Short mmCIF file of C-alpha atoms in Angstrom, two decimals:
data_model
loop_
_atom_site.label_atom_id
_atom_site.label_comp_id
_atom_site.label_asym_id
_atom_site.label_seq_id
_atom_site.Cartn_x
_atom_site.Cartn_y
_atom_site.Cartn_z
CA UNK A 1 -0.03 0.30 -0.09
CA UNK A 2 1.31 3.70 -0.49
CA UNK A 3 2.60 5.72 2.06
CA UNK A 4 -0.53 7.24 3.77
CA UNK A 5 0.72 10.63 4.46
CA UNK A 6 1.08 10.65 0.62
CA UNK A 7 -1.98 11.47 -1.91
CA UNK A 8 -2.93 8.55 -3.97
CA UNK A 9 -2.70 10.51 -7.21
CA UNK A 10 -0.20 13.04 -8.79
CA UNK A 11 -0.74 15.78 -11.17
CA UNK A 12 1.37 15.94 -13.61
CA UNK A 13 2.72 19.39 -14.93
CA UNK A 14 4.63 19.07 -18.55
CA UNK A 15 3.66 20.14 -21.47
CA UNK A 16 1.54 22.95 -20.27
CA UNK A 17 3.46 26.12 -20.73
CA UNK A 18 1.46 29.24 -20.34
CA UNK A 19 -1.60 27.15 -19.20
CA UNK A 20 0.64 25.89 -16.35
CA UNK A 21 -0.71 28.35 -13.37
CA UNK A 22 -4.39 27.83 -14.25
CA UNK A 23 -4.09 24.19 -15.05
CA UNK A 24 -2.84 23.78 -11.25
CA UNK A 25 -5.05 26.38 -10.00
CA UNK A 26 -7.73 23.80 -11.77
CA UNK A 27 -6.51 20.76 -10.05
CA UNK A 28 -6.25 22.20 -6.62
CA UNK A 29 -9.67 23.41 -6.84
CA UNK A 30 -10.75 19.67 -7.94
CA UNK A 31 -9.00 18.46 -5.09
CA UNK A 32 -5.35 17.38 -6.09
CA UNK A 33 -2.62 17.68 -3.33
CA UNK A 34 0.35 16.44 -5.12
CA UNK A 35 1.81 18.04 -8.17
CA UNK A 36 5.02 16.51 -10.20
CA UNK A 37 7.11 19.50 -11.83
CA UNK A 38 10.75 19.70 -13.14
CA UNK A 39 13.37 22.39 -13.82
CA UNK A 40 13.39 22.06 -17.49
CA UNK A 41 12.02 24.17 -19.37
CA UNK A 42 11.87 22.27 -22.22
CA UNK A 43 8.60 20.61 -21.23
CA UNK A 44 7.90 22.31 -17.83
CA UNK A 45 7.02 25.68 -16.61
CA UNK A 46 8.01 25.41 -13.03
CA UNK A 47 7.32 28.89 -12.35
CA UNK A 48 3.75 28.67 -13.36
CA UNK A 49 3.33 25.64 -10.59
CA UNK A 50 4.95 28.01 -8.37
CA UNK A 51 2.58 30.83 -8.98
CA UNK A 52 -0.82 28.72 -8.38
CA UNK A 53 0.72 27.45 -5.22
CA UNK A 54 1.07 30.77 -3.93
CA UNK A 55 -2.40 32.13 -5.02
CA UNK A 56 -3.46 28.50 -3.11
CA UNK A 57 -1.23 29.35 0.24
CA UNK A 58 -1.90 33.16 0.43
CA UNK A 59 -5.78 31.91 0.43
CA UNK A 60 -4.59 30.35 3.81
CA UNK A 61 -4.58 26.68 2.83
CA UNK A 62 -1.68 24.85 4.61
CA UNK A 63 1.39 24.30 3.36
CA UNK A 64 1.63 20.53 5.09
CA UNK A 65 -1.49 19.20 2.55
CA UNK A 66 0.73 19.76 -0.32
CA UNK A 67 3.12 17.36 -1.57
CA UNK A 68 5.54 19.02 -4.21
CA UNK A 69 7.95 16.80 -6.07
CA UNK A 70 10.61 18.72 -8.47
CA UNK A 71 13.39 17.26 -10.58
CA UNK A 72 16.88 17.69 -11.70
CA UNK A 73 17.47 17.15 -15.35
CA UNK A 74 20.87 16.78 -17.24
CA UNK A 75 22.00 19.21 -19.57
CA UNK A 76 21.28 16.73 -22.43
CA UNK A 77 17.59 16.86 -21.65
CA UNK A 78 17.48 20.50 -21.44
CA UNK A 79 17.31 23.03 -24.41
CA UNK A 80 19.11 26.80 -23.69
CA UNK A 81 17.12 27.76 -21.01
CA UNK A 82 19.22 25.86 -18.30
CA UNK A 83 18.59 26.57 -14.60
CA UNK A 84 22.16 26.01 -13.93
CA UNK A 85 25.64 26.78 -15.21
CA UNK A 86 26.43 24.03 -17.80
CA UNK A 87 30.20 24.33 -17.08
CA UNK A 88 29.91 23.90 -13.35
CA UNK A 89 30.68 20.67 -12.09
CA UNK A 90 27.82 18.49 -11.71
CA UNK A 91 27.16 18.87 -7.75
CA UNK A 92 26.93 22.48 -8.49
CA UNK A 93 24.46 22.13 -11.45
CA UNK A 94 22.24 20.26 -8.91
CA UNK A 95 22.45 22.34 -5.93
CA UNK A 96 21.86 25.60 -8.88
CA UNK A 97 18.94 23.57 -10.16
CA UNK A 98 17.39 22.91 -6.40
CA UNK A 99 17.87 27.02 -5.70
CA UNK A 100 16.44 27.39 -8.74
CA UNK A 101 13.33 25.20 -8.09
CA UNK A 102 12.63 26.94 -4.60
CA UNK A 103 12.55 30.18 -6.31
CA UNK A 104 10.20 29.23 -8.88
CA UNK A 105 8.14 27.39 -6.49
CA UNK A 106 7.85 29.64 -3.78
CA UNK A 107 9.01 27.07 -1.18
CA UNK A 108 11.31 26.72 1.56
CA UNK A 109 11.52 22.78 1.01
CA UNK A 110 10.63 20.37 -1.83
CA UNK A 111 8.96 17.34 -0.77
CA UNK A 112 10.56 15.17 -3.14
CA UNK A 113 13.43 15.61 -5.57
CA UNK A 114 14.20 13.24 -8.56
CA UNK A 115 17.05 12.49 -10.73
CA UNK A 116 15.44 13.15 -13.91
CA UNK A 117 16.87 9.91 -15.84
CA UNK A 118 20.20 8.94 -15.93
CA UNK A 119 23.27 10.42 -17.62
CA UNK A 120 23.81 7.29 -19.82
CA UNK A 121 22.78 4.14 -20.60
CA UNK A 122 23.21 1.36 -20.08
CA UNK A 123 24.53 1.41 -16.49
CA UNK A 124 25.28 4.55 -14.57
CA UNK A 125 28.12 6.87 -14.69
CA UNK A 126 30.48 9.25 -12.70
CA UNK A 127 27.94 11.83 -13.49
CA UNK A 128 24.91 9.94 -11.70
CA UNK A 129 26.85 9.55 -8.61
CA UNK A 130 27.99 13.18 -8.75
CA UNK A 131 24.27 14.51 -8.92
CA UNK A 132 22.87 11.76 -6.52
CA UNK A 133 25.51 12.53 -3.75
CA UNK A 134 24.98 16.26 -4.29
CA UNK A 135 21.08 15.43 -3.82
CA UNK A 136 21.88 13.31 -0.47
CA UNK A 137 23.62 16.75 0.67
CA UNK A 138 20.17 18.70 -0.10
CA UNK A 139 18.51 16.26 2.00
CA UNK A 140 21.06 16.12 4.74
CA UNK A 141 20.31 19.86 4.50
CA UNK A 142 16.86 19.89 4.76
CA UNK A 143 16.29 21.39 1.55
CA UNK A 144 14.19 18.42 0.05
CA UNK A 145 12.90 15.71 1.74
CA UNK A 146 12.52 12.42 0.04
CA UNK A 147 15.06 11.56 -2.93
CA UNK A 148 13.84 9.53 -6.28
CA UNK A 149 14.68 8.60 -9.68
CA UNK A 150 13.03 8.24 -12.93
CA UNK A 151 13.46 6.71 -16.39
CA UNK A 152 15.51 4.03 -15.02
CA UNK A 153 16.56 0.31 -16.13
CA UNK A 154 16.09 -2.18 -13.37
CA UNK A 155 19.89 -2.65 -13.82
CA UNK A 156 20.90 1.14 -13.03
CA UNK A 157 18.04 0.87 -10.22
CA UNK A 158 19.98 -1.82 -8.74
CA UNK A 159 23.29 0.00 -9.36
CA UNK A 160 22.01 3.16 -7.64
CA UNK A 161 20.76 0.92 -5.06
CA UNK A 162 24.25 -0.50 -4.62
CA UNK A 163 26.34 3.07 -4.07
CA UNK A 164 23.66 5.23 -2.74
CA UNK A 165 23.71 6.22 1.28
CA UNK A 166 20.33 7.41 0.81
CA UNK A 167 18.35 5.13 -1.14
CA UNK A 168 15.82 6.23 -3.53
CA UNK A 169 12.26 6.76 -1.97
CA UNK A 170 10.76 7.01 -5.53
CA UNK A 171 11.30 5.36 -8.77
CA UNK A 172 8.78 7.07 -11.81
CA UNK A 173 9.18 5.27 -14.94
CA UNK A 174 6.34 5.32 -17.88
CA UNK A 175 4.39 2.67 -17.57
CA UNK A 176 3.90 0.62 -20.52
CA UNK A 177 1.04 -2.50 -20.43
CA UNK A 178 2.86 -4.29 -22.93
CA UNK A 179 6.26 -4.67 -20.50
CA UNK A 180 4.13 -6.12 -18.09
CA UNK A 181 3.16 -2.48 -16.34
CA UNK A 182 6.92 -2.60 -15.61
CA UNK A 183 6.93 -5.44 -13.42
CA UNK A 184 10.29 -6.39 -12.57
CA UNK A 185 10.93 -2.78 -11.34
CA UNK A 186 7.59 -2.65 -9.47
CA UNK A 187 8.63 -5.94 -8.04
CA UNK A 188 11.84 -4.63 -7.05
CA UNK A 189 10.48 -1.43 -5.46
CA UNK A 190 8.03 -3.74 -3.46
CA UNK A 191 11.06 -5.74 -2.51
CA UNK A 192 12.89 -2.89 -1.17
CA UNK A 193 9.93 -0.29 0.20
CA UNK A 194 10.14 2.18 -2.69
CA UNK A 195 7.06 3.94 -3.77
CA UNK A 196 6.76 3.43 -8.03
CA UNK A 197 5.02 6.22 -9.64
CA UNK A 198 3.38 5.41 -13.27
CA UNK A 199 2.92 7.88 -16.00
CA UNK A 200 1.41 7.50 -19.09
CA UNK A 201 -0.84 5.09 -17.67
CA UNK A 202 -3.53 6.28 -20.36
CA UNK A 203 -1.33 7.63 -23.22
CA UNK A 204 1.10 4.96 -23.10
CA UNK A 205 -1.79 2.03 -23.10
CA UNK A 206 -4.51 3.29 -25.23
CA UNK A 207 -5.04 -0.13 -26.64
CA UNK A 208 -5.69 -1.39 -23.10
CA UNK A 209 -8.40 1.60 -22.76
CA UNK A 210 -10.74 -0.21 -25.47
CA UNK A 211 -9.87 -3.57 -24.41
CA UNK A 212 -13.07 -6.16 -24.04
CA UNK A 213 -11.95 -6.73 -20.67
CA UNK A 214 -11.21 -3.36 -19.10
CA UNK A 215 -14.63 -2.02 -20.83
CA UNK A 216 -16.48 -5.38 -18.42
CA UNK A 217 -14.90 -4.18 -15.72
CA UNK A 218 -15.74 -0.54 -16.11
CA UNK A 219 -19.61 -1.52 -16.87
CA UNK A 220 -19.59 -3.67 -13.72
CA UNK A 221 -18.33 -1.07 -11.23
CA UNK A 222 -20.26 1.85 -13.28
CA UNK A 223 -16.92 3.67 -13.95
CA UNK A 224 -14.63 4.57 -16.79
CA UNK A 225 -11.98 2.86 -18.44
CA UNK A 226 -9.49 5.28 -17.17
CA UNK A 227 -10.48 5.19 -13.94
CA UNK A 228 -10.18 1.49 -13.97
CA UNK A 229 -6.66 1.70 -14.88
CA UNK A 230 -5.75 4.19 -12.30
CA UNK A 231 -7.29 2.17 -9.48
CA UNK A 232 -5.88 -1.18 -11.04
CA UNK A 233 -2.47 0.99 -10.78
CA UNK A 234 -3.51 2.00 -6.87
CA UNK A 235 -4.32 -1.30 -5.85
CA UNK A 236 -1.14 -3.01 -6.91
CA UNK A 237 0.90 -0.11 -5.16
CA UNK A 238 1.72 2.37 -7.52
CA UNK A 239 1.13 5.94 -7.06
CA UNK A 240 -0.19 7.26 -10.55
CA UNK A 241 0.32 10.55 -12.50
CA UNK A 242 -2.17 12.15 -14.64
CA UNK A 243 -1.39 15.21 -16.78
CA UNK A 244 -5.25 15.73 -17.88
CA UNK A 245 -6.32 19.68 -18.96
CA UNK A 246 -9.81 18.86 -18.45
CA UNK A 247 -12.00 19.83 -15.05
CA UNK A 248 -14.06 17.03 -15.50
CA UNK A 249 -11.34 14.67 -16.30
CA UNK A 250 -9.61 16.02 -13.50
CA UNK A 251 -12.60 15.13 -10.92
CA UNK A 252 -13.08 11.76 -12.47
CA UNK A 253 -9.43 10.72 -11.67
CA UNK A 254 -9.53 11.79 -8.49
CA UNK A 255 -12.76 9.28 -8.09
CA UNK A 256 -10.84 6.77 -9.32
CA UNK A 257 -9.86 5.96 -5.32
CA UNK A 258 -13.74 5.02 -4.53
CA UNK A 259 -13.44 1.98 -6.68
CA UNK A 260 -12.51 -1.45 -5.28
CA UNK A 261 -11.07 -3.94 -7.87
CA UNK A 262 -11.46 -7.56 -7.26
CA UNK A 263 -8.74 -9.63 -7.14
CA UNK A 264 -9.61 -11.47 -10.01
CA UNK A 265 -10.21 -8.42 -11.98
CA UNK A 266 -6.62 -7.20 -10.97
CA UNK A 267 -5.08 -10.43 -12.12
CA UNK A 268 -7.32 -9.76 -16.17
CA UNK A 269 -5.64 -6.00 -16.05
CA UNK A 270 -2.23 -7.55 -15.06
CA UNK A 271 -2.36 -10.25 -17.74
CA UNK A 272 -3.04 -7.32 -20.63
CA UNK A 273 0.51 -6.84 -20.23
CA UNK A 274 1.49 -10.28 -21.27
CA UNK A 275 3.06 -13.00 -19.19
#
């Protein structure tokens, strides 16, 4: 089960550009309390998230009700609008990026800082070790709470686990049904007490949304196929993300937690990913 101090669904803020502030405000109004962003101007407008949070907090709402997660992104994943000096050592890049995130978000502390994908494949390199070490320092200083990593293979996750002094609390991957819903990494996470965050659960699995078995489960519960997939994810231990821009879908996605899938229904959806 997911840590009860965490929301059971995160709102993802990628690819929203100038609509970011308004959409995050809409998500807050719908009931979202967990938000995922990144200090990567190429795909995120982190400052827009901060503007929405400021309005919400200025209205007297408590900071402790929120879970805010952002990411450090290596230069290879950035465009020309980097939040740090690319000539600086990696550890300094991480520190600069985190300081910039705090400014963008208007916060004194980030609840979760995620390494936004390793610097290389296969394996991890010196830059990844340096970045993780810098993230650990930020954690030790109380600037960030949990640490995480995204877009990793099982081998990379095992390697990180072997050298990290402060182990990752979160792993965030794009979750494909055709790859068994990332079964191997989910298994590692379950074994080591790590929370698996799944993104693109709908967009990466459109064939699942129209599968007769999913439709049948949705009809049985008088829910939508999307709600069934989100609830499946929650019941197998994932912390799912949604990035919908539709307020109706925001409310619908949050309501997925009201569904209680039966064990055989969960097995049916698991099986759609293959043996």
